[in-house]
Amino acid sequence: MSERTMLESKAVEDRVDNDSERDRPDGPESTPDGSDGTSDGPGRRPRWPRLLGAVLALALLATGGYLFAAGQQLRDTPATANLALTDSEATTRVTGDVSNALGRIFSYGPDATGLAKEAAQQVLAGKALQQYAALFGQVEKQAADQKLTLTTHVVRAGVTRLSGTGAHLLVFLDQVYERRGRPATTASAQLSVTAELRDGRWRIVEISSI
């Protein structure tokens, strides 16, 4: 082979090598899906599902705590503590006991005031009994002098507050006054009554007119 031929072959090889260098990428070979061909290793799972599960668990715990606190607060409100709104049997009982008591202590005749006085000892207590006893002397004298008969009927009674041992009621009365030789007259009255449960019975401890 001549020297000229050897030089030409060398020049062709150099040109081919240069073209190969230009066509070769500078960085790591990319895969069709856009990744750089690296991976976390065989069998490794992505971390985001575990993170999402932890966030959801914390959210559920926070929501459960809030609902429990809200429910506890609701159970402790004054409205739910008032048995007059939730216990119809207890409400009916205190209404009946108080209505019956008022009818007994505020009904008497000129010769039967002793019955009202005896009833007061059974159905009144505390301040109410003291007030009744202080005024009863006047009642006896008036009934005897005027031949007065008083009959009291409870028209309506409503329990505004009720607990296991105490109650407050608003009571509306009709009272019929009869004096010998005169026509009967009727008067209405409104009372605020406080009662307490003592020895299994509701007893009136305070009475005031409205």
XYZ file of N, CA and C in Angstrom:
630
model
N 0.874 -1.185 0.000
C 0.000 0.000 0.000
C 0.907 1.229 0.000
N 0.507 2.151 -0.844
C 1.328 3.350 -0.972
C 1.096 4.270 0.202
N 1.993 5.171 0.379
C 1.892 6.132 1.485
C 0.686 7.001 1.324
N 0.328 7.334 0.075
C -0.866 8.183 -0.156
C -2.125 7.476 0.249
N -2.206 6.188 -0.045
C -3.410 5.408 0.289
C -3.566 5.306 1.794
N -2.494 5.105 2.551
C -2.535 4.992 3.989
C -3.010 6.290 4.619
N -2.580 7.398 4.064
C -3.003 8.695 4.607
C -4.486 8.927 4.412
N -4.984 8.492 3.240
C -6.419 8.658 2.969
C -7.256 7.797 3.916
N -6.828 6.555 4.193
C -7.567 5.674 5.098
C -7.587 6.231 6.499
N -6.488 6.797 6.929
C -6.403 7.403 8.257
C -7.352 8.572 8.388
N -7.467 9.369 7.360
C -8.355 10.549 7.391
C -9.803 10.131 7.487
N -10.183 9.035 6.781
C -11.571 8.546 6.844
C -11.896 8.067 8.245
N -10.998 7.315 8.905
C -11.242 6.815 10.256
C -11.414 7.945 11.249
N -10.572 9.005 11.097
C -10.687 10.138 12.011
C -12.019 10.831 11.858
N -12.520 10.910 10.627
C -13.804 11.589 10.403
C -14.957 10.801 11.000
N -14.874 9.486 10.871
C -15.925 8.626 11.455
C -15.932 8.754 12.969
N -14.778 8.771 13.612
C -14.694 8.901 15.072
C -15.276 10.227 15.533
N -14.986 11.294 14.800
C -15.508 12.614 15.175
C -17.022 12.663 15.087
N -17.571 12.040 14.028
C -19.044 12.003 13.885
C -19.679 11.222 15.016
N -19.033 10.163 15.482
C -19.583 9.357 16.581
C -19.598 10.143 17.874
N -18.566 10.954 18.134
C -18.508 11.755 19.336
C -19.628 12.796 19.372
N -19.926 13.410 18.220
C -20.979 14.421 18.159
C -22.350 13.823 18.394
N -22.591 12.598 17.949
C -23.922 11.950 18.066
C -24.153 11.391 19.453
N -23.123 11.226 20.299
C -23.283 10.629 21.620
C -23.858 11.665 22.586
N -24.990 11.398 23.400
C -25.569 12.354 24.363
C -24.599 12.637 25.484
N -24.723 13.907 26.047
C -23.813 14.322 27.109
C -24.155 13.685 28.437
N -25.462 13.527 28.784
C -25.865 13.015 30.098
C -26.288 11.587 30.021
N -26.905 11.133 31.141
C -27.379 9.744 31.176
C -28.469 9.541 30.158
N -28.581 8.359 29.678
C -29.593 8.025 28.688
C -30.982 8.090 29.295
N -31.884 8.807 28.613
C -33.257 8.964 29.102
C -34.114 7.856 28.577
N -35.067 7.481 29.380
C -36.020 6.448 28.987
C -37.210 7.087 28.330
N -38.040 6.353 27.602
C -39.197 6.941 26.889
C -40.178 7.592 27.818
N -40.277 7.189 29.074
C -41.283 7.774 29.960
C -40.781 9.031 30.636
N -39.604 9.515 30.292
C -39.109 10.768 30.833
C -38.233 10.588 32.043
N -38.030 9.374 32.527
C -37.183 9.168 33.695
C -35.739 9.089 33.273
N -34.873 9.198 34.215
C -33.448 9.186 33.892
C -32.865 7.799 33.953
N -33.768 6.828 34.047
C -33.310 5.458 34.036
C -32.953 4.920 35.389
N -32.996 5.801 36.416
C -32.692 5.327 37.763
C -33.961 4.958 38.466
N -33.932 4.209 39.517
C -35.098 3.797 40.295
C -34.683 3.627 41.738
N -35.694 3.548 42.580
C -35.418 3.364 44.004
C -34.990 1.948 44.322
N -35.011 1.137 43.341
C -34.619 -0.237 43.590
C -35.813 -1.151 43.432
N -35.585 -2.401 43.174
C -36.685 -3.359 42.976
C -37.497 -3.537 44.240
N -38.892 -3.514 44.134
C -39.781 -3.809 45.256
C -40.131 -2.619 46.120
N -39.515 -1.441 45.893
C -39.811 -0.287 46.736
C -41.093 0.392 46.272
N -41.987 0.759 47.250
C -43.254 1.411 46.950
C -43.120 2.919 47.120
N -43.939 3.709 46.413
C -43.903 5.172 46.599
C -44.289 5.535 48.024
N -43.766 6.663 48.522
C -44.012 7.081 49.894
C -45.321 7.842 50.060
N -45.892 8.433 48.998
C -47.057 9.308 49.176
C -48.299 8.601 49.682
N -48.598 7.312 49.372
C -49.808 6.695 49.972
C -49.729 6.609 51.488
N -48.514 6.336 52.025
C -48.394 6.279 53.484
C -48.575 7.650 54.124
N -48.053 8.690 53.492
C -48.231 10.045 54.008
C -49.699 10.449 53.996
N -50.391 10.127 52.910
C -51.810 10.453 52.807
C -52.620 9.730 53.877
N -52.292 8.467 54.145
C -53.000 7.717 55.184
C -52.808 8.334 56.560
N -51.605 8.805 56.851
C -51.352 9.434 58.148
C -52.143 10.721 58.304
N -52.199 11.522 57.221
C -52.969 12.779 57.276
C -54.444 12.490 57.506
N -55.007 11.502 56.808
C -56.420 11.161 56.977
C -56.703 10.665 58.393
N -55.798 9.898 58.967
C -55.998 9.409 60.335
C -56.035 10.562 61.330
N -55.128 11.528 61.155
C -55.130 12.684 62.054
C -56.406 13.496 61.904
N -56.885 13.641 60.666
C -58.123 14.392 60.435
C -59.318 13.708 61.096
N -59.364 12.382 61.018
C -60.464 11.651 61.642
C -60.425 11.780 63.162
N -59.227 11.717 63.743
C -59.113 11.878 65.196
C -59.551 13.265 65.636
N -59.148 14.280 64.880
C -59.535 15.647 65.234
C -61.036 15.838 65.125
N -61.643 15.297 64.064
C -63.091 15.420 63.897
C -63.844 14.692 65.005
N -63.367 13.486 65.358
C -64.017 12.740 66.436
C -63.946 13.467 67.765
N -62.797 14.075 68.063
C -62.675 14.831 69.301
C -63.597 16.031 69.346
N -63.724 16.712 68.202
C -64.615 17.880 68.151
C -66.068 17.469 68.355
N -66.496 16.395 67.699
C -67.880 15.944 67.825
C -68.181 15.501 69.252
N -67.216 14.840 69.907
C -67.433 14.420 71.288
C -67.590 15.632 72.207
N -66.709 16.628 72.035
C -66.789 17.828 72.871
C -68.092 18.577 72.638
N -68.518 18.664 71.365
C -69.764 19.363 71.067
C -70.956 18.634 71.671
N -70.944 17.303 71.591
C -72.039 16.536 72.181
C -72.090 16.665 73.683
N -70.902 16.675 74.328
C -70.858 16.830 75.778
C -71.376 18.202 76.190
N -71.001 19.236 75.423
C -71.472 20.583 75.731
C -72.978 20.686 75.572
N -73.501 20.019 74.529
C -74.941 20.036 74.306
C -75.683 19.352 75.441
N -75.141 18.239 75.941
C -75.803 17.535 77.039
C -75.785 18.346 78.320
N -74.796 19.249 78.458
C -74.662 20.007 79.692
C -75.360 21.362 79.663
N -76.051 21.684 78.589
C -76.709 22.975 78.515
C -77.920 23.018 79.439
N -78.313 24.210 79.917
C -79.466 24.329 80.802
C -80.749 23.776 80.201
N -80.866 23.912 78.877
C -82.103 23.449 78.250
C -82.297 21.949 78.430
N -81.242 21.178 78.218
C -81.365 19.736 78.367
C -81.395 19.303 79.817
N -80.893 20.146 80.758
C -80.952 19.822 82.180
C -82.338 20.061 82.756
N -83.209 20.766 82.055
C -84.567 21.055 82.510
C -85.462 19.864 82.179
N -85.818 19.098 83.197
C -86.630 17.895 82.976
C -88.040 18.218 82.515
N -88.476 19.470 82.693
C -89.809 19.841 82.212
C -89.908 19.710 80.694
N -88.751 19.709 80.002
C -88.731 19.587 78.548
C -88.580 18.147 78.085
N -88.178 17.265 78.995
C -87.866 15.904 78.569
C -88.605 14.811 79.332
N -89.077 15.108 80.544
C -89.703 14.080 81.387
C -91.166 14.451 81.621
N -92.034 13.957 80.773
C -93.452 14.306 80.877
C -94.099 13.708 82.125
N -93.656 12.533 82.546
C -94.241 11.891 83.727
C -93.954 12.705 84.994
N -92.685 13.125 85.162
C -92.332 13.927 86.327
C -93.023 15.287 86.296
N -93.161 15.857 85.100
C -93.837 17.153 84.967
C -95.305 17.045 85.354
N -95.953 15.976 84.912
C -97.364 15.773 85.253
C -97.537 15.584 86.751
N -96.600 14.882 87.364
C -96.718 14.615 88.804
C -96.606 15.894 89.623
N -95.583 16.723 89.339
C -95.414 17.944 90.125
C -96.557 18.913 89.874
N -97.061 18.953 88.638
C -98.211 19.820 88.339
C -99.431 19.388 89.141
N -99.671 18.078 89.217
C -100.814 17.572 89.966
C -100.690 17.818 91.457
N -99.493 17.567 92.013
C -99.300 17.761 93.458
C -99.477 19.225 93.857
N -98.894 20.132 93.080
C -98.987 21.555 93.413
C -100.413 22.066 93.231
N -101.063 21.660 92.167
C -102.441 22.109 91.929
C -103.371 21.631 93.049
N -103.211 20.384 93.449
C -104.035 19.851 94.534
C -103.766 20.584 95.849
N -102.488 20.882 96.111
C -102.136 21.582 97.346
C -102.745 22.976 97.402
N -102.678 23.725 96.318
C -103.235 25.075 96.296
C -104.749 25.061 96.481
N -105.392 24.080 95.864
C -106.836 23.973 96.035
C -107.235 23.711 97.473
N -106.438 22.952 98.202
C -106.760 22.613 99.591
C -106.512 23.777 100.554
N -105.377 24.451 100.389
C -105.050 25.486 101.381
C -105.814 26.792 101.136
N -106.314 26.984 99.914
C -107.055 28.208 99.624
C -108.560 27.955 99.448
N -109.056 26.919 100.062
C -110.492 26.638 100.073
C -110.907 26.392 101.535
N -111.920 27.122 102.001
C -112.374 26.989 103.393
C -113.758 27.607 103.530
N -114.388 27.311 104.623
C -115.689 27.887 104.966
C -115.645 28.464 106.364
N -116.716 29.145 106.769
C -116.719 29.790 108.100
C -116.552 28.808 109.244
N -116.972 27.584 109.029
C -116.852 26.585 110.083
C -115.858 25.483 109.725
N -115.062 25.694 108.674
C -114.157 24.631 108.224
C -112.754 25.154 107.913
N -112.327 26.184 108.597
C -110.978 26.696 108.368
C -109.901 25.741 108.884
N -110.264 24.899 109.814
C -109.305 23.944 110.362
C -108.793 22.972 109.307
N -109.643 22.652 108.334
C -109.212 21.723 107.275
C -108.093 22.339 106.426
N -108.239 23.624 106.111
C -107.216 24.302 105.326
C -105.910 24.395 106.117
N -106.028 24.679 107.420
C -104.841 24.785 108.268
C -104.113 23.450 108.365
N -104.862 22.391 108.480
C -104.257 21.055 108.543
C -103.597 20.690 107.222
N -104.247 21.036 106.120
C -103.672 20.747 104.805
C -102.353 21.489 104.601
N -102.276 22.728 105.114
C -101.053 23.509 104.964
C -99.860 22.819 105.609
N -100.084 22.171 106.728
C -98.997 21.463 107.402
C -98.476 20.289 106.575
N -99.328 19.773 105.697
C -98.954 18.608 104.896
C -98.313 18.969 103.555
N -98.725 20.099 102.984
C -98.285 20.398 101.614
C -97.351 21.596 101.519
N -97.197 22.357 102.600
C -96.307 23.515 102.594
C -95.066 23.241 103.429
N -94.015 23.999 103.161
C -92.777 23.895 103.941
C -92.004 25.201 103.782
N -91.026 25.402 104.658
C -90.151 26.545 104.531
C -90.875 27.885 104.609
N -90.491 28.800 103.759
C -91.025 30.150 103.761
C -92.524 30.182 103.511
N -93.007 29.318 102.634
C -94.444 29.293 102.321
C -95.269 28.942 103.560
N -94.813 27.981 104.339
C -95.552 27.591 105.540
C -95.533 28.717 106.576
N -94.409 29.390 106.696
C -94.314 30.496 107.653
C -95.263 31.639 107.276
N -95.302 31.975 106.004
C -96.188 33.049 105.549
C -97.657 32.668 105.761
N -97.998 31.449 105.437
C -99.384 31.000 105.574
C -99.815 31.031 107.041
N -98.925 30.535 107.922
C -99.251 30.515 109.344
C -99.426 31.928 109.903
N -98.624 32.881 109.405
C -98.720 34.254 109.889
C -100.023 34.924 109.476
N -100.552 34.558 108.315
C -101.769 35.188 107.801
C -103.042 34.427 108.163
N -102.908 33.208 108.645
C -104.098 32.380 108.812
C -105.022 32.911 109.913
N -104.464 33.587 110.884
C -105.320 34.163 111.926
C -106.309 35.156 111.337
N -105.866 35.974 110.391
C -106.756 36.908 109.722
C -107.801 36.175 108.885
N -107.382 35.092 108.247
C -108.307 34.311 107.426
C -109.434 33.734 108.283
N -109.089 33.162 109.414
C -110.104 32.587 110.294
C -111.095 33.652 110.772
N -110.590 34.815 111.141
C -111.464 35.882 111.637
C -112.394 36.393 110.538
N -111.824 36.568 109.332
C -112.636 37.070 108.216
C -113.711 36.070 107.835
N -113.349 34.797 107.803
C -114.322 33.772 107.441
C -115.450 33.699 108.460
N -115.112 33.859 109.733
C -116.142 33.788 110.774
C -117.021 35.034 110.777
N -116.434 36.205 110.638
C -117.200 37.443 110.703
C -118.103 37.634 109.482
N -117.612 37.312 108.309
C -118.354 37.565 107.078
C -119.088 36.327 106.573
N -118.999 35.239 107.322
C -119.586 33.975 106.875
C -119.116 33.671 105.440
N -117.824 33.757 105.295
C -117.194 33.662 103.965
C -116.789 32.225 103.650
N -117.156 31.827 102.434
C -116.702 30.543 101.901
C -115.872 30.823 100.648
N -114.682 30.278 100.639
C -113.779 30.477 99.493
C -113.494 29.121 98.851
N -113.704 29.060 97.562
C -113.399 27.836 96.808
C -112.408 28.192 95.699
N -111.310 27.473 95.670
C -110.246 27.763 94.703
C -110.077 26.612 93.731
N -110.006 26.958 92.438
C -109.776 25.968 91.375
C -108.551 26.401 90.568
N -107.674 25.457 90.306
C -106.525 25.733 89.440
C -106.982 25.592 87.984
N -106.895 26.681 87.259
C -107.301 26.680 85.851
C -106.192 26.136 84.962
N -104.998 26.566 85.255
C -103.857 26.113 84.456
C -102.586 26.224 85.289
N -101.710 25.244 85.109
C -100.414 25.253 85.791
C -99.347 24.794 84.810
N -98.285 25.554 84.747
C -97.198 25.201 83.836
C -95.869 25.150 84.564
N -95.110 24.104 84.312
C -93.791 23.949 84.932
C -92.764 24.621 84.035
N -92.091 25.624 84.560
C -91.073 26.332 83.782
C -89.679 25.758 84.006
N -89.463 25.135 85.155
C -88.153 24.550 85.450
C -88.357 23.349 86.362
N -87.656 22.269 86.035
C -87.818 21.041 86.829
C -86.488 20.296 86.876
N -86.089 19.948 88.093
C -84.920 19.092 88.291
C -85.370 17.881 89.101
N -84.411 17.102 89.548
C -84.781 15.923 90.302
C -85.411 16.226 91.644
N -85.100 17.398 92.221
C -85.601 17.718 93.563
C -86.280 19.079 93.665
N -86.327 19.853 92.601
C -86.929 21.187 92.670
C -87.713 21.523 91.422
N -88.686 22.433 91.576
C -89.519 22.828 90.443
C -90.013 24.251 90.628
N -90.214 24.919 89.519
C -90.834 26.244 89.537
C -92.023 26.209 88.585
N -93.160 26.766 89.041
C -94.386 26.723 88.259
C -95.046 28.099 88.212
N -95.785 28.338 87.149
C -96.704 29.463 87.044
C -98.115 28.889 87.093
N -98.931 29.416 88.006
C -100.259 28.833 88.246
C -101.323 29.916 88.116
N -102.394 29.573 87.411
C -103.525 30.484 87.234
C -104.731 29.907 87.987
N -105.329 30.733 88.851
C -106.415 30.294 89.722
C -107.704 31.056 89.432
N -108.802 30.387 89.663
C -110.115 31.032 89.776
C -110.605 30.806 91.203
N -110.998 31.878 91.887
C -111.463 31.788 93.267
C -112.885 32.342 93.358
N -113.748 31.550 93.948
C -115.161 31.929 94.096
C -115.417 32.300 95.558
N -115.865 33.543 95.794
C -116.167 34.041 97.142
C -117.691 34.024 97.338
N -118.100 33.397 98.406
C -119.536 33.361 98.732
C -119.738 33.895 100.143
N -120.511 34.931 100.262
C -120.866 35.491 101.571
C -122.362 35.292 101.783
N -122.693 34.974 102.973
C -124.102 34.695 103.277
C -124.939 35.939 102.975
N -125.996 35.714 102.198
C -126.896 36.804 101.852
C -126.429 37.646 100.681
N -125.331 37.293 100.038
C -124.833 38.053 98.902
C -124.538 37.097 97.738
N -124.583 37.609 96.505
C -124.256 36.737 95.374
C -122.759 36.422 95.347
N -122.470 35.264 94.804
C -121.068 34.835 94.720
C -120.310 35.693 93.709
N -119.069 35.904 93.978
C -118.189 36.634 93.058
C -116.967 35.772 92.725
N -116.444 35.995 91.541
C -115.282 35.214 91.086
C -114.110 36.155 90.810
N -112.946 35.743 91.226
C -111.723 36.510 90.988
C -110.641 35.564 90.477
N -109.762 36.123 89.683
C -108.642 35.341 89.143
C -107.351 35.747 89.831
N -106.429 34.817 89.908
C -105.135 35.085 90.526
C -104.044 34.336 89.765
N -102.874 34.899 89.780
C -101.704 34.275 89.165
C -100.608 34.170 90.212
N -100.037 32.977 90.317
C -99.038 32.731 91.347
C -97.746 32.183 90.740
N -96.643 32.575 91.359
C -95.351 31.950 91.079
C -95.049 31.016 92.247
N -94.844 29.752 91.941
C -94.718 28.734 92.987
C -93.402 27.985 92.838
N -92.718 27.822 93.951
C -91.512 26.989 93.990
C -91.794 25.785 94.874
N -91.466 24.613 94.379
C -91.745 23.376 95.122
C -90.473 22.530 95.217
N -90.414 21.722 96.260
C -89.297 20.799 96.464
C -89.830 19.403 96.743
N -89.095 18.421 96.269
C -89.470 17.028 96.498
C -88.883 16.583 97.833
N -89.772 16.308 98.791
C -89.344 15.897 100.125
C -90.108 14.643 100.542
N -89.340 13.625 100.909
C -89.942 12.357 101.336
C -90.914 11.816 100.292
N -90.530 11.966 99.037
C -91.340 11.403 97.963
C -92.556 12.221 97.572
N -92.729 13.422 98.169
C -93.872 14.276 97.844
C -93.391 15.677 97.494
N -94.094 16.307 96.568
C -93.784 17.682 96.216
C -94.469 18.615 97.207
N -93.668 19.449 97.862
C -94.194 20.393 98.844
C -93.841 21.828 98.400
N -94.777 22.722 98.546
C -94.588 24.114 98.149
C -93.741 24.828 99.201
N -92.651 25.462 98.770
C -91.761 26.146 99.709
C -91.793 27.665 99.540
N -92.393 28.132 98.446
C -92.479 29.581 98.252
C -93.637 29.901 97.321
N -94.409 30.921 97.687
C -95.548 31.374 96.886
C -95.487 32.903 96.798
N -95.661 33.417 95.605
C -95.767 34.869 95.438
C -96.754 35.166 94.326
N -97.478 36.269 94.466
C -98.442 36.653 93.438
C -97.734 37.375 92.302
N -98.305 37.301 91.127
C -97.722 37.930 89.942
C -98.587 39.135 89.539
